């Protein structure tokens, strides 16, 4: 198949997933065309069957708000026509679902039919999508997609709750590539971070308010009062400065390292003992899954789709959002008990295997086939 993929090319979960999906599809023999405003973060090496088309030219002095949607639509039309795409798969509904619809309509005027699939990732429905500023357009875009997938049952339910959705949403869970995310021996690195055998707690995110990284810091403070430990914070975003200030105020800076954005994130995950994800809202929690693949149990909130990934009392623990004491209690319980920690590590790995690339990728391929076979009949030409 010739597949066009539209996504945000950043370190965010939706862009990561879309890129890994494209690379996986290419490995399976499909031809993949990424259409984005920058080269996707995880597409950083030459790969046969994968092509990158940059969206540009949306700027002009008249535009206070450059019309990215228009430039993206034009690029999709161009790529779909020239490369003869069979299907277009867009990740994150805003603005991609409506852009895909417009591109589809333009292509129809040229006698070409390209079905579109929208994958809902989270905030395109929850924090942002259901805001009145976007909601009518999000709903329209979803309803006009030939196929719609959501990355968890929770996200599907929320979408149906917030919007009047006419088509059936298929749940296809996020996945992790075990060729890359697996526990490996990085003892030298571990020694550099925790020279006296301290436990290593980790958090990776885009440091936005929704991730509640303050809670990470507070949980860590409580853990550290009982157990010698270090905290690694990976990623970057709007809350970073505030967190550095908080770290100083709490007197934790000797034991907290801000590592910024990292490409080889799996090498860091390989040395962790516990992963923290206290998010306010989380449709799935891809970062937690990647940690679990590296045999790290997860202390998380019970927001959104997290209970579908992190099994309470087995792969980690779930607490109500903002319950820092409860999270710290769970973290200490695990870190104090080596055999329990070892069990949870195995459970986390086994749970992550359910979400392996090998299990999930065929579900996308089958869905593409299904949409290709059925959408022509429902299309209004
Ligand atoms: O966090 C966002 O605002 C959007 C998105 C992203 O691009 O990072 O994250 C969402 O998509 C991920 C991949 O499907 C999910 O693992 C995250 O749980 C989800 N984030 C939220 O729901 C807050």
XYZ file of C-alpha atoms in Angstrom, residues 93-349:
257
model
C -7.727 15.469 15.011
C -6.817 19.157 15.175
C -6.512 20.338 12.464
C -5.624 17.148 10.635
C -9.078 15.538 10.422
C -10.642 18.549 8.672
C -7.555 19.134 6.557
C -7.805 15.508 5.400
C -11.475 15.988 4.530
C -10.726 19.103 2.479
C -7.842 17.372 0.689
C -10.128 14.416 -0.051
C -12.747 16.725 -1.554
C -10.165 18.519 -3.716
C -8.765 15.195 -4.902
C -12.276 14.073 -5.848
C -12.569 17.064 -8.189
C -9.481 15.661 -9.917
C -11.054 12.237 -10.189
C -8.933 10.691 -7.450
C -10.392 9.036 -4.363
C -8.193 8.698 -1.259
C -9.919 7.478 1.911
C -8.869 9.088 5.178
C -8.341 7.669 8.648
C -8.067 9.821 11.755
C -6.390 8.530 14.898
C -7.467 10.318 18.060
C -4.654 10.664 20.562
C -5.969 12.444 23.631
C -5.943 16.182 24.058
C -7.423 16.572 20.567
C -10.564 15.280 22.333
C -10.098 16.049 26.013
C -8.271 19.265 26.943
C -8.332 21.033 23.581
C -10.832 19.325 21.304
C -13.907 19.737 23.462
C -13.176 23.408 23.984
C -15.858 25.467 22.224
C -13.128 27.121 20.147
C -12.558 23.826 18.335
C -15.424 21.441 19.120
C -17.724 21.870 16.072
C -14.793 21.477 13.680
C -13.392 18.469 15.559
C -16.762 16.750 15.507
C -17.204 17.469 11.792
C -13.680 16.230 10.983
C -14.193 12.979 12.881
C -17.564 12.350 11.245
C -16.145 12.984 7.789
C -13.227 10.574 8.226
C -13.670 7.228 6.489
C -12.166 5.517 9.499
C -11.522 6.627 13.067
C -9.324 4.980 15.659
C -8.670 5.843 19.305
C -5.630 4.798 21.305
C -7.658 3.478 24.258
C -11.182 2.454 25.207
C -11.279 5.381 27.605
C -10.558 7.825 24.776
C -13.230 6.224 22.600
C -15.759 6.582 25.432
C -14.807 10.200 26.055
C -15.112 10.999 22.343
C -18.612 9.562 22.243
C -19.491 11.419 25.425
C -18.286 14.843 24.269
C -19.335 14.694 20.623
C -22.136 13.476 18.439
C -20.142 10.829 16.599
C -21.761 9.049 13.689
C -19.091 6.493 12.821
C -17.824 3.597 14.867
C -14.494 4.309 16.518
C -12.080 1.396 16.492
C -9.754 1.070 19.471
C -6.213 0.298 18.383
C -3.864 0.622 21.319
C -0.503 2.340 21.148
C 2.518 0.096 20.822
C 6.188 -0.171 21.669
C 9.020 -1.464 19.506
C 10.930 -4.083 21.512
C 13.840 -3.955 19.088
C 14.540 -0.622 20.610
C 12.909 -0.533 24.042
C 14.326 -3.335 26.146
C 16.392 -3.598 29.278
C 20.074 -3.489 28.440
C 23.168 -3.379 30.561
C 24.085 0.243 31.193
C 25.804 -0.285 34.539
C 28.513 2.296 33.835
C 25.803 4.864 33.250
C 23.872 3.789 36.329
C 27.002 4.197 38.404
C 27.494 7.728 37.118
C 23.937 8.718 38.075
C 23.653 6.753 41.324
C 27.222 6.125 42.553
C 26.127 4.731 45.920
C 23.499 2.370 44.587
C 20.626 4.820 45.069
C 17.281 3.917 43.499
C 16.520 5.741 40.252
C 13.094 7.268 39.662
C 12.214 8.644 36.244
C 9.742 10.811 34.452
C 9.615 11.706 30.777
C 7.144 14.151 29.277
C 6.654 17.388 27.438
C 6.534 19.251 30.768
C 3.096 20.694 30.260
C 0.745 21.446 33.158
C -1.362 18.386 32.327
C 1.598 16.149 33.256
C 1.653 17.470 36.873
C 5.425 17.293 37.087
C 5.175 19.179 40.408
C 3.638 15.979 41.779
C 6.629 14.029 40.471
C 8.893 16.300 42.507
C 6.725 15.985 45.621
C 6.509 12.206 45.387
C 10.263 12.079 44.966
C 10.815 14.246 48.031
C 8.762 11.844 50.159
C 10.505 8.785 48.713
C 13.869 10.310 49.344
C 13.091 10.867 53.012
C 12.965 7.063 53.352
C 15.127 5.666 50.579
C 18.342 7.077 49.074
C 17.321 7.871 45.520
C 17.813 10.009 42.435
C 15.268 11.508 40.049
C 15.862 11.828 36.311
C 13.584 14.235 34.456
C 13.660 13.757 30.709
C 12.014 16.099 28.215
C 11.310 19.756 27.991
C 8.378 22.126 27.804
C 6.633 25.161 29.236
C 6.864 24.067 32.900
C 10.608 23.410 32.891
C 11.727 26.721 34.445
C 9.045 26.521 37.097
C 10.206 23.004 37.953
C 13.832 24.021 38.199
C 12.740 26.780 40.604
C 10.656 24.303 42.594
C 13.556 21.880 42.753
C 15.768 24.612 44.247
C 13.064 25.696 46.680
C 12.609 22.121 47.857
C 16.368 21.687 48.238
C 16.407 18.645 45.952
C 18.790 19.774 43.241
C 21.671 17.491 44.277
C 19.492 14.486 43.547
C 17.406 15.672 40.600
C 18.822 15.839 37.075
C 17.066 17.651 34.232
C 18.257 15.869 31.101
C 16.211 17.766 28.504
C 15.087 16.146 25.257
C 16.877 12.890 24.588
C 16.978 10.816 21.404
C 18.312 7.583 22.906
C 15.664 7.514 25.589
C 15.795 3.702 25.834
C 19.339 3.911 27.209
C 18.086 6.041 30.068
C 15.037 3.883 30.720
C 17.384 0.898 30.999
C 18.750 2.144 34.343
C 15.493 3.123 36.035
C 13.795 1.447 39.000
C 10.462 3.238 38.953
C 8.596 5.423 36.488
C 6.317 8.246 37.636
C 3.312 9.491 35.645
C 0.917 11.506 37.837
C -0.893 13.149 34.875
C -4.127 15.074 35.145
C -5.287 13.572 31.857
C -3.743 10.788 29.794
C -5.462 8.929 26.998
C -2.940 6.093 27.090
C 0.482 7.018 28.480
C 2.921 5.948 25.781
C 5.899 7.041 27.880
C 4.785 4.660 30.648
C 4.523 1.806 28.150
C 8.067 2.453 26.913
C 9.259 2.404 30.531
C 7.426 -0.881 31.156
C 9.077 -2.434 28.098
C 12.362 -1.604 29.847
C 11.097 -3.475 32.920
C 10.189 -0.462 34.984
C 7.049 -0.556 37.159
C 4.876 2.560 37.020
C 3.441 4.773 39.741
C 0.703 6.719 38.018
C -2.561 8.526 38.426
C -5.712 6.735 37.342
C -6.515 9.319 34.659
C -8.108 8.341 31.339
C -6.584 5.272 29.717
C -3.812 4.725 32.272
C -5.674 1.838 33.999
C -5.743 0.045 30.622
C -1.933 0.130 30.548
C -0.786 0.096 34.182
C -2.376 -2.694 36.197
C -2.843 -1.709 39.842
C -0.912 -3.970 42.209
C 0.713 -5.851 39.344
C 2.686 -3.651 36.965
C 2.679 -0.677 39.329
C 0.116 1.310 41.269
C -2.649 3.757 40.408
C -3.732 6.640 42.624
C -6.354 9.349 42.252
C -5.049 12.460 40.495
C -3.065 14.694 42.855
C -2.833 12.113 45.680
C 0.872 12.616 46.210
C 0.958 10.856 49.594
C -0.667 7.754 48.148
C 1.737 7.712 45.201
C 4.728 8.151 47.499
C 3.438 5.373 49.770
C 3.190 3.012 46.788
C 6.623 3.987 45.517
C 8.208 3.381 48.934
C 6.415 0.057 49.354
C 7.870 -1.149 46.069
C 11.354 0.231 46.469
C 11.697 -1.175 49.999
C 10.834 -4.683 48.923
C 13.351 -6.118 46.439
C 11.409 -9.287 45.639
C 8.185 -7.353 45.101
C 10.040 -4.908 42.874
C 11.510 -7.800 40.874
C 8.009 -9.304 40.415
C 6.571 -6.010 39.292
C 9.421 -5.629 36.808
C 8.521 -8.969 35.211
C 4.813 -8.086 35.213
C 5.520 -4.717 33.605
C 7.484 -6.409 30.835
